Amino acid sequence: MSHDRERRIVIVGKTGNGKSSLGNNLLEKEAFDCRRSKKAVTTSCAVGTTTDNKKKIVDTPGLFSPTAGNNVAKQALDILVSLNICNNPHAFLLVMRDDCRYTEEELSTADVLEITFGPEFFQHAIVVFTHVENKITDQEFEDELKESNELTSLIKKCGNRVARIENTSADSAHINRIISYVDQVSKEGNVKYLNIYENCHKEVLQKMAKLERFNSKNAHEQVSSLSKKIKRAIEKEEEMKEFRERQQELEKREESVSKREDSVSKREVSVSEREKSVRKRETETKTMREENVKKEMENNMMLREIKVDKKEIDVRKRNIQQEEEEVKESKKIAEKEKENAIKVTESAKKGMMVATVASGVVAGVATAASGGVATPLGWAFAKAGATGVAAVTISSAANWVTQRFT
Ligand SMILES: Nc1nc2c(ncn2[C@@H]2O[C@H](COP(=O)(O)OP(=O)(O)OP(=O)(O)O)[C@@H](O)[C@H]2O)c(=O)[nH]1
Ligand SMILES: [Mg+2]
């Protein structure tokens, strides 16, 4: 046996079969009360441990005890208490007496244990026969077992784990055999008994334990009725479990849908925000484009104006050049005319001199004409005529010069 883990063992069986005696032998001390009695000795579950705490054993009240009354449900509940003391045991020892005939009660024991602990009980059960004298060989013992079909069938149900003991003078080999089965059935303490429908069993048993009329039925009928009720309760529980699982699945799906809705909603908001942003950028782009077009138009206008201005400037430049040339020309002409005027003036002066001379001539002529006497009147006429011609000539020249150069 591996001693690194605690082994938890529950001893069950019909009253007086030697359960408490077996418990004491396994613990190697007098932990449980055992004696000959017409009444059941053990009336409630009791626990005992080895001094090294490596074995924990629960002794239970015997089934079909005359003092427990006729109510099977109540008896089953009394042994179900063992699970409160010894949670998830590694093994159950189903104690049977080798020296008695197998009564109906003996064979019903397995059924009562099934309605108490569920079918999982048999996966952890070891059948232990008490009152097997040490002198009986293993072969003789096995051959005796084979005589009963019901017994063979029960042993098979318990995985063919069957042991023997003479409690009054326990053989250590037989004790070790039991312990090695405990290790085997629990896979070295790693596998424990568990009935997931323990509550269904308990609820049905509690309900039926209160029913007085249920006691009028015999043990076999009670077991059969309890078995059916527990089966229905388990089916109902399975349906409920399935319903709860489906509900959980639905809730998960709803949660998932809700999360996806949230996600979609967030994405919608995001898309809407992006749409807003795009619209804003479109508006901005449009405004910018319009402004650019406007600026381009203004630039074009400015360019055209500049061209026009340039042309005007060119025209003006050309006009100015022309005017300058004209001025130059005018200056040239004026200078020429001035020269001419000067010439005219000088010629006029000369003319006056000529006129004076001419007037003298005329006066001479007139004097000659008047008989050689120069009359004052003829002289005067001659002088006046010459002066007039000269004056007119000078005046004209002066006038021309004035007009030309002012
Ligand atoms: N010869 C013999 N006597 C035994 C054996 N086992 C138990 N007894 C005796 O049978 C009587 C009842 O034994 P218990 O161990 O008290 O039986 P129990 O199954 O615990 O009985 P309840 O507590 O009343 O259910 C006692 O006097 C024991 O000494 C056995 O293997 N051989
Ligand atoms: Mg007892």
Short mmCIF file of C-alpha atoms in Angstrom, two decimals, residues 71-239:
data_model
loop_
_atom_site.label_atom_id
_atom_site.label_comp_id
_atom_site.label_asym_id
_atom_site.label_seq_id
_atom_site.Cartn_x
_atom_site.Cartn_y
_atom_site.Cartn_z
CA ASN A 71 -38.64 2.06 6.81
CA VAL A 72 -35.87 1.40 4.26
CA ALA A 73 -35.67 5.09 3.33
CA LYS A 74 -34.92 6.00 6.94
CA GLN A 75 -32.22 3.31 7.18
CA ALA A 76 -30.69 4.51 3.92
CA LEU A 77 -30.64 8.09 5.24
CA ASP A 78 -28.88 6.89 8.40
CA ILE A 79 -25.98 5.47 6.44
CA LEU A 80 -25.94 8.38 3.99
CA VAL A 81 -24.76 10.48 6.94
CA SER A 82 -21.40 8.71 6.53
CA LEU A 83 -20.69 10.98 3.55
CA ASN A 84 -20.94 14.02 5.81
CA ILE A 85 -18.29 12.51 8.09
CA CYS A 86 -16.18 11.03 5.34
CA ASN A 87 -16.40 13.10 2.24
CA ASN A 88 -15.69 11.31 -1.07
CA PRO A 89 -14.44 7.99 0.31
CA HIS A 90 -11.91 5.90 -1.62
CA ALA A 91 -13.73 2.63 -0.97
CA PHE A 92 -16.83 0.96 0.50
CA LEU A 93 -16.52 -2.37 2.29
CA LEU A 94 -19.76 -4.33 1.84
CA VAL A 95 -19.73 -6.75 4.78
CA MET A 96 -21.53 -10.13 4.47
CA ARG A 97 -21.59 -13.17 6.74
CA ASP A 98 -20.19 -16.32 5.25
CA ASP A 99 -21.82 -18.66 7.67
CA CYS A 100 -25.45 -17.63 7.06
CA ARG A 101 -27.80 -18.47 4.29
CA TYR A 102 -28.37 -15.64 1.87
CA THR A 103 -31.75 -14.33 2.81
CA GLU A 104 -33.80 -11.96 0.71
CA GLU A 105 -32.66 -9.18 3.05
CA GLU A 106 -29.01 -10.05 2.38
CA LEU A 107 -29.54 -9.79 -1.33
CA SER A 108 -31.66 -6.62 -0.98
CA THR A 109 -28.71 -5.00 0.80
CA ALA A 110 -27.04 -4.26 -2.55
CA ASP A 111 -30.23 -2.61 -3.83
CA VAL A 112 -30.57 -0.49 -0.68
CA LEU A 113 -26.98 0.61 -1.06
CA GLU A 114 -27.66 1.54 -4.68
CA ILE A 115 -30.64 3.74 -3.76
CA THR A 116 -28.47 5.29 -1.03
CA PHE A 117 -25.18 5.94 -2.83
CA GLY A 118 -26.13 5.46 -6.49
CA PRO A 119 -24.62 2.99 -8.99
CA GLU A 120 -21.19 4.59 -8.41
CA PHE A 121 -21.14 2.68 -5.12
CA PHE A 122 -20.26 -0.58 -6.92
CA GLN A 123 -17.30 1.03 -8.67
CA HIS A 124 -15.71 1.55 -5.25
CA ALA A 125 -17.09 -1.48 -3.40
CA ILE A 126 -15.18 -4.50 -2.02
CA VAL A 127 -17.21 -7.45 -0.76
CA VAL A 128 -15.79 -8.69 2.55
CA PHE A 129 -17.00 -11.95 4.06
CA THR A 130 -16.70 -12.26 7.82
CA HIS A 131 -16.83 -15.41 9.90
CA VAL A 132 -14.59 -17.20 7.38
CA GLU A 133 -12.44 -19.49 9.39
CA ASN A 134 -8.72 -19.07 8.74
CA LYS A 135 -8.32 -22.80 8.11
CA ILE A 136 -10.52 -22.57 5.00
CA THR A 137 -8.34 -22.31 1.94
CA ASP A 138 -8.82 -19.64 -0.72
CA GLN A 139 -9.90 -22.30 -3.17
CA GLU A 140 -12.55 -23.68 -0.79
CA PHE A 141 -13.71 -20.13 -0.14
CA GLU A 142 -14.03 -19.34 -3.86
CA ASP A 143 -15.77 -22.60 -4.59
CA GLU A 144 -18.34 -21.88 -1.88
CA LEU A 145 -19.05 -18.44 -3.42
CA LYS A 146 -19.70 -19.97 -6.80
CA GLU A 147 -22.55 -22.00 -5.32
CA SER A 148 -24.78 -18.94 -5.33
CA ASN A 149 -25.58 -17.25 -8.63
CA GLU A 150 -26.96 -14.15 -6.91
CA LEU A 151 -23.78 -13.83 -4.91
CA THR A 152 -21.57 -14.36 -7.95
CA SER A 153 -23.57 -11.70 -9.75
CA LEU A 154 -23.16 -9.24 -6.85
CA ILE A 155 -19.41 -9.90 -6.63
CA LYS A 156 -19.13 -9.32 -10.37
CA LYS A 157 -21.01 -6.02 -9.97
CA CYS A 158 -18.34 -5.08 -7.44
CA GLY A 159 -15.54 -5.69 -9.94
CA ASN A 160 -14.79 -9.19 -8.56
CA ARG A 161 -13.17 -7.57 -5.54
CA VAL A 162 -13.89 -10.08 -2.80
CA ALA A 163 -12.02 -10.63 0.46
CA ARG A 164 -12.45 -12.69 3.63
CA ILE A 165 -11.71 -12.32 7.34
CA GLU A 166 -12.17 -14.04 10.64
CA ASN A 167 -12.69 -11.00 12.86
CA THR A 168 -12.09 -12.89 16.07
CA SER A 169 -8.57 -13.88 14.97
CA ALA A 170 -7.79 -11.65 12.00
CA ASP A 171 -5.11 -12.87 9.62
CA SER A 172 -2.83 -10.02 8.53
CA ALA A 173 -2.73 -11.51 5.02
CA HIS A 174 -6.51 -11.13 4.79
CA ILE A 175 -6.33 -7.58 6.15
CA ASN A 176 -3.59 -6.72 3.63
CA ARG A 177 -5.74 -8.18 0.88
CA ILE A 178 -8.57 -5.79 1.80
CA ILE A 179 -6.18 -2.81 1.92
CA SER A 180 -4.65 -3.72 -1.44
CA TYR A 181 -8.19 -3.75 -2.91
CA VAL A 182 -8.74 -0.27 -1.43
CA ASP A 183 -5.56 0.90 -3.18
CA GLN A 184 -6.63 -0.80 -6.40
CA VAL A 185 -10.16 0.61 -6.44
CA SER A 186 -8.93 4.13 -5.61
CA LYS A 187 -5.92 3.92 -7.92
CA GLU A 188 -3.50 4.54 -5.06
CA GLY A 189 -5.79 7.09 -3.49
CA ASN A 190 -6.21 9.14 -6.64
CA VAL A 191 -9.80 8.17 -7.47
CA LYS A 192 -12.63 8.85 -5.05
CA TYR A 193 -16.30 8.03 -4.97
CA LEU A 194 -18.58 10.84 -6.15
CA ASN A 195 -22.31 10.80 -6.80
CA ILE A 196 -23.32 13.97 -8.64
CA TYR A 197 -26.97 13.16 -7.91
CA GLU A 198 -26.51 12.75 -4.16
CA ASN A 199 -29.12 15.46 -3.56
CA CYS A 200 -31.74 13.59 -5.66
CA HIS A 201 -31.21 10.48 -3.53
CA LYS A 202 -31.35 12.48 -0.32
CA GLU A 203 -34.49 14.43 -1.29
CA VAL A 204 -36.44 11.27 -2.26
CA LEU A 205 -35.25 9.36 0.82
CA GLN A 206 -36.13 12.25 3.14
CA LYS A 207 -39.58 12.55 1.58
CA MET A 208 -40.31 8.81 1.77
CA ALA A 209 -38.86 8.44 5.29
CA LYS A 210 -41.69 10.66 6.55
CA LEU A 211 -44.42 8.54 4.92
CA GLU A 212 -45.93 6.17 7.52
CA ARG A 213 -47.91 4.17 4.97
CA PHE A 214 -44.65 3.39 3.17
CA ASN A 215 -43.70 1.20 6.15
CA SER A 216 -46.53 -1.23 5.40
CA LYS A 217 -44.71 -2.36 2.28
CA ASN A 218 -42.06 -5.04 2.50
CA ALA A 219 -38.37 -4.18 2.01
CA HIS A 220 -38.30 -5.35 -1.58
CA GLU A 221 -41.33 -3.23 -2.54
CA GLN A 222 -39.93 -0.20 -0.73
CA VAL A 223 -36.57 -0.54 -2.48
CA SER A 224 -38.27 -0.92 -5.85
CA SER A 225 -40.46 2.14 -5.27
CA LEU A 226 -37.56 4.23 -3.97
CA SER A 227 -35.44 3.18 -6.93
CA LYS A 228 -38.10 4.36 -9.41
CA LYS A 229 -38.62 7.63 -7.59
CA ILE A 230 -34.87 8.31 -7.47
CA LYS A 231 -34.58 7.45 -11.17
CA ARG A 232 -37.34 9.95 -11.98
CA ALA A 233 -35.75 12.56 -9.73
CA ILE A 234 -32.43 12.06 -11.54
CA GLU A 235 -34.12 12.32 -14.95
CA LYS A 236 -35.82 15.51 -13.82
CA GLU A 237 -32.50 16.83 -12.53
CA GLU A 238 -30.83 15.92 -15.84
CA GLU A 239 -33.59 17.74 -17.72
#
